[in-house]
N, C-alpha and C. Protein backbone atom coordinates (compact mmCIF):
# COMPACT_ATOMS: atom_id res chain seq x y z
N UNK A 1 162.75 75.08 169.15
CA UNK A 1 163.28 75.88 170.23
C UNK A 1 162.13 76.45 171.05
N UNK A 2 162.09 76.15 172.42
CA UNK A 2 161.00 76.16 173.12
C UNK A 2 161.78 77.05 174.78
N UNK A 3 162.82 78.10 174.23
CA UNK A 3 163.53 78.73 175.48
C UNK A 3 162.96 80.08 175.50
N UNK A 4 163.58 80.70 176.70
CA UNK A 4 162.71 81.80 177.25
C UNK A 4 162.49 83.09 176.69
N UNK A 5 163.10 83.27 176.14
CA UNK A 5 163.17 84.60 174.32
C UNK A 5 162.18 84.27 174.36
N UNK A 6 161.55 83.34 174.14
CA UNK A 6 160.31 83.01 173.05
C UNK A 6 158.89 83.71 174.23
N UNK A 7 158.85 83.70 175.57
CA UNK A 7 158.29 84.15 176.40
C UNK A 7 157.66 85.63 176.25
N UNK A 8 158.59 86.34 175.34
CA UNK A 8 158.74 87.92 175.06
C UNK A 8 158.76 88.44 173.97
N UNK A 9 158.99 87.54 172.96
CA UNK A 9 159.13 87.53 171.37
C UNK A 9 157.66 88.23 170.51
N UNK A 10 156.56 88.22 171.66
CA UNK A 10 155.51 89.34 170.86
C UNK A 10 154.72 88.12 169.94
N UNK A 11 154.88 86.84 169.81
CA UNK A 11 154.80 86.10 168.31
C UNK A 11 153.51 84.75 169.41
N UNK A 12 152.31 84.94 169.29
CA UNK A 12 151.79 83.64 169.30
C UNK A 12 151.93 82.08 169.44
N UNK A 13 152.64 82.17 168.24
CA UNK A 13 153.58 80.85 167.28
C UNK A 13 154.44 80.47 168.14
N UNK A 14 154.70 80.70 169.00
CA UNK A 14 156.00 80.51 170.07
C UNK A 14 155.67 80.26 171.18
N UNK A 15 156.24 79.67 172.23
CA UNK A 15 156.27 79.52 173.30
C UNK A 15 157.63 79.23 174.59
N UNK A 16 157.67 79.40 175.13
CA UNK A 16 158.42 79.30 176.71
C UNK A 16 157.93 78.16 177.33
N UNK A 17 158.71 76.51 177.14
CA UNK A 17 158.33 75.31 177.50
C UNK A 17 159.50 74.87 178.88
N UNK A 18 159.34 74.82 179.71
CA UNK A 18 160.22 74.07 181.00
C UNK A 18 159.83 72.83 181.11
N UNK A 19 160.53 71.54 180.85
CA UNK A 19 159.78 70.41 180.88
C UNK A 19 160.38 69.56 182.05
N UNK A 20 161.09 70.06 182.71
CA UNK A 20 161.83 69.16 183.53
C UNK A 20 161.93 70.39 185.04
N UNK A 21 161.21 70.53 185.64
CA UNK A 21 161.33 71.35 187.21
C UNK A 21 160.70 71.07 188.47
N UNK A 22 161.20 71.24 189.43
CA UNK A 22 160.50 71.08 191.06
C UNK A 22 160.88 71.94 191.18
N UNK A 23 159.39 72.77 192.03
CA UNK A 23 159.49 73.87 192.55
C UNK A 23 159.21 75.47 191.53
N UNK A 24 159.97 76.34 191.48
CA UNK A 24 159.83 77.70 191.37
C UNK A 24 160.47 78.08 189.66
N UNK A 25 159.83 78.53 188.79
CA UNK A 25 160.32 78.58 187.81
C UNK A 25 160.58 79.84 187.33
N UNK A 26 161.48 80.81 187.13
CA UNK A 26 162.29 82.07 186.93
C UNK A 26 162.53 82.40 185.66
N UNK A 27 161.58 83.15 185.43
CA UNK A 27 162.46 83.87 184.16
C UNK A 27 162.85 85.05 184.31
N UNK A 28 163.92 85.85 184.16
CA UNK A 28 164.34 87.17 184.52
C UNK A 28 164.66 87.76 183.09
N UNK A 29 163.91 89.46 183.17
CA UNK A 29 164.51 90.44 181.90
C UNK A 29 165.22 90.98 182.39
N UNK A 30 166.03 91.58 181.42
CA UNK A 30 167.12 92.50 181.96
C UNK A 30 166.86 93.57 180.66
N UNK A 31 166.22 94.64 180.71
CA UNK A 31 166.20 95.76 179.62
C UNK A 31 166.87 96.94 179.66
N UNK A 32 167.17 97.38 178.38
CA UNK A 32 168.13 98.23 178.40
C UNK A 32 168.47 99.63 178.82
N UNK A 33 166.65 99.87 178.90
CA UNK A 33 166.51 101.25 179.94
C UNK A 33 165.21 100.79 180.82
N UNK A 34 165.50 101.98 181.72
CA UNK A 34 164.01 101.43 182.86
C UNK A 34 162.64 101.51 181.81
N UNK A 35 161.56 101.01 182.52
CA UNK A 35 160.36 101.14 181.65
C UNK A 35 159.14 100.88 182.82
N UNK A 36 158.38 101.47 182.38
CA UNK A 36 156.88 101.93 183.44
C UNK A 36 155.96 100.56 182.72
N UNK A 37 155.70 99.46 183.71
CA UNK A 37 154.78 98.80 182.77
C UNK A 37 153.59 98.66 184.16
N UNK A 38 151.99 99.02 183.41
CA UNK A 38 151.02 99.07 183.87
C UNK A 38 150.36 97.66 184.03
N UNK A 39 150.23 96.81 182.86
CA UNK A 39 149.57 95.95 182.76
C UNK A 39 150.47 94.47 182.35
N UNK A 40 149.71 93.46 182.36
CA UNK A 40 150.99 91.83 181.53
C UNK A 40 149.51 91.58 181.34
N UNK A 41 149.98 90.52 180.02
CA UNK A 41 149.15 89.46 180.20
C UNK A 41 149.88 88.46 179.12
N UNK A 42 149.18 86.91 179.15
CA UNK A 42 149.87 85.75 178.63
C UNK A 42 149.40 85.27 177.35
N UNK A 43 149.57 84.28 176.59
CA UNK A 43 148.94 83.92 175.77
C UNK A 43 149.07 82.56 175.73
N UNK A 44 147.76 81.76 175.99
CA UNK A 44 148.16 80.15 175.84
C UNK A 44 148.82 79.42 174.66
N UNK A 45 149.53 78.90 174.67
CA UNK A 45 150.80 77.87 174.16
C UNK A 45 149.56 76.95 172.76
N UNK A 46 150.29 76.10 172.20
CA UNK A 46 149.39 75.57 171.13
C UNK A 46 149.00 74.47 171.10
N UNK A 47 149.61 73.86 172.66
CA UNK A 47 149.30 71.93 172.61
C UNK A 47 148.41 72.19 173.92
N UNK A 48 148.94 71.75 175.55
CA UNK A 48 148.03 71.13 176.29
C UNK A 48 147.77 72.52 177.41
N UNK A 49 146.59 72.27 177.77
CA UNK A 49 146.35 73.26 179.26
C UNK A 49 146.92 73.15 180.02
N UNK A 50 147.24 71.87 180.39
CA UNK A 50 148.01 71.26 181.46
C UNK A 50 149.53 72.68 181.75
N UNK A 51 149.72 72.87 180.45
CA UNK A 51 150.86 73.27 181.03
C UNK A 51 150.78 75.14 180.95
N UNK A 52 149.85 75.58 180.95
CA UNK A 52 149.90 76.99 181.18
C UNK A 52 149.39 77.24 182.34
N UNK A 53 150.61 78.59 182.55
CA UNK A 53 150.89 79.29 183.93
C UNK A 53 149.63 79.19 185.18
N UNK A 54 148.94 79.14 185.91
CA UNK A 54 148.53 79.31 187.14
C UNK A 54 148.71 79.89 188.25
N UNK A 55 149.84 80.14 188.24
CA UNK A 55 149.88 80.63 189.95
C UNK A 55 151.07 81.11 189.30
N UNK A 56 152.10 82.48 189.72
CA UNK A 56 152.67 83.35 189.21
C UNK A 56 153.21 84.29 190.05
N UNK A 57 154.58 85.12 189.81
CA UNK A 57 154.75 85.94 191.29
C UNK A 57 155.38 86.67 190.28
N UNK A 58 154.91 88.25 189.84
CA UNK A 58 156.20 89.14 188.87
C UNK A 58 156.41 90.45 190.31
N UNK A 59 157.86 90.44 190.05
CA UNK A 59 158.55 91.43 190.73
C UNK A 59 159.22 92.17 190.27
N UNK A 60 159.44 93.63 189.99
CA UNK A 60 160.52 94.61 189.41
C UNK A 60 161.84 95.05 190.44
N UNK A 61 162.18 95.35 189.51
CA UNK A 61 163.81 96.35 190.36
C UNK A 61 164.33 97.01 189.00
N UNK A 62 164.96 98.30 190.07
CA UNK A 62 165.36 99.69 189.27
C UNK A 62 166.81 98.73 189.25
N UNK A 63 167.85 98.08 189.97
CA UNK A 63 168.38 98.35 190.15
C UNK A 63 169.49 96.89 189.89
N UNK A 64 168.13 95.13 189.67
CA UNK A 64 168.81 94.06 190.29
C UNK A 64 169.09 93.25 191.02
N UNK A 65 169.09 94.33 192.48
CA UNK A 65 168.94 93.84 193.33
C UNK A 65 168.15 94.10 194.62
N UNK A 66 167.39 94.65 194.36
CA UNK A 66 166.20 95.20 195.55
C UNK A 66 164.96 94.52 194.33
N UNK A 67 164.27 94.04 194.69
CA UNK A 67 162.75 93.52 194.18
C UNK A 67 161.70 94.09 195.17
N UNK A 68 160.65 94.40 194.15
CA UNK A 68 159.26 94.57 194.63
C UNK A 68 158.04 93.84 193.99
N UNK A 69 157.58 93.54 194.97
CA UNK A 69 156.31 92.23 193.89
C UNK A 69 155.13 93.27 193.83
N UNK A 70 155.16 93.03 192.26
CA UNK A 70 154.72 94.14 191.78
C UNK A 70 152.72 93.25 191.29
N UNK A 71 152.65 91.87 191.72
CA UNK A 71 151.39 91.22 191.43
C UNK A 71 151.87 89.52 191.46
N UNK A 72 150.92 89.00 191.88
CA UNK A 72 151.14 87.97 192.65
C UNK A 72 149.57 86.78 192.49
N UNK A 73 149.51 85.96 191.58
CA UNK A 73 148.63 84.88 191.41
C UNK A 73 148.52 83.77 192.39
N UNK A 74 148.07 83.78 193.69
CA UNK A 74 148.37 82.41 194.34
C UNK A 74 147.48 81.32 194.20
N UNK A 75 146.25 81.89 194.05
CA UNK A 75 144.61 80.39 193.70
C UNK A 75 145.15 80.45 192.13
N UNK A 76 144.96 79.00 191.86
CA UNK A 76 144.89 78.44 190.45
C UNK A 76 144.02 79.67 189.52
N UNK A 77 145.07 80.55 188.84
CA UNK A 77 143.86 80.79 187.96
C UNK A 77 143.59 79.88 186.64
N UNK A 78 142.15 80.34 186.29
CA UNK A 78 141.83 79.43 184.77
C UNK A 78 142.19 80.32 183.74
N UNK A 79 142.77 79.61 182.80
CA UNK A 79 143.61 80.19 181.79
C UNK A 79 142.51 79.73 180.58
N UNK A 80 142.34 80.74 179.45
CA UNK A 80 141.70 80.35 178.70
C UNK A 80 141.26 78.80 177.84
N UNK A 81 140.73 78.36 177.93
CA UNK A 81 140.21 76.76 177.03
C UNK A 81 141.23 76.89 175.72
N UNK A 82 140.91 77.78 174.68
CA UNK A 82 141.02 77.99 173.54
C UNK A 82 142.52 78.08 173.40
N UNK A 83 143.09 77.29 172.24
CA UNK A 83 144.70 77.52 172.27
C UNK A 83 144.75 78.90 171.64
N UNK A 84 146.12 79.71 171.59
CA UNK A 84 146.49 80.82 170.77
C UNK A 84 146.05 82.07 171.67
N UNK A 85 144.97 81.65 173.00
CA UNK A 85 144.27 82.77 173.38
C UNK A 85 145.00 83.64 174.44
N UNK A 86 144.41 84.73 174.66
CA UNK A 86 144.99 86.16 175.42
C UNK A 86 144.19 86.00 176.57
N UNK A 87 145.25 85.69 177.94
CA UNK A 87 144.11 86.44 178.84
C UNK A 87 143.66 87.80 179.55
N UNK A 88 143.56 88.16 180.05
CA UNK A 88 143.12 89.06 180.68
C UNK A 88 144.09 89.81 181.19
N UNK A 89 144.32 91.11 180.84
CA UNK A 89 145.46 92.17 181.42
C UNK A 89 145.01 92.20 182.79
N UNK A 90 146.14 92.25 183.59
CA UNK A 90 146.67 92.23 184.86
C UNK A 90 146.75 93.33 185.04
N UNK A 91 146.43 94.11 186.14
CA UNK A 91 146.89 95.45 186.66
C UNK A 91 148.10 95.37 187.33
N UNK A 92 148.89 96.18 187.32
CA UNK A 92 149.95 96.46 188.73
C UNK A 92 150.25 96.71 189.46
N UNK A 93 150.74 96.31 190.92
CA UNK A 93 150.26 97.63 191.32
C UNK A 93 151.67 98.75 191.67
């Protein structure tokens, strides 16, 4: 099982695989109370580079339906070599 739980699951061992898309790929939380988050960051997957994140758009809402892009990757970033690895916390703004 390679679905989007696994994106948030806290666990290394896991991953969030889309193998079939054109275009824009979405994952949406929905949590159970609001929450203040300062920083993200990712952790590379356990097989190929090829397929970790690069370019990235996270947006919040209080509400659903009003969004604010809250940080925004548009140049390729380089994602760590090393499988299992952490990159670099993101600020927010």
């Amino acid at each position: 099982n390679q679905g989007p739980a696994n994106a948030v699951d806290g666990s290394v061992d896991t991953k969030w695989y889309v193998s079939d898309h054109r275009g824009d790929v979405v994952l949406m939380l929905r949590l159970p109370t609001k929450v203040k988050i300062s920083h993200f960051s990712f952790n590379t997957a356990d097989d190929m580079p090829i397929r970790d994140p690069v370019q990235w758009r996270l947006e919040g809402s209080g509400d659903g339906r009003s969004w604010v892009q809250m940080h925004e990757q548009e140049a390729s970033y380089e994602t760590p070599e090393a499988r299992h690895s952490a990159t670099e916390r993101f600020a927010l703004s």
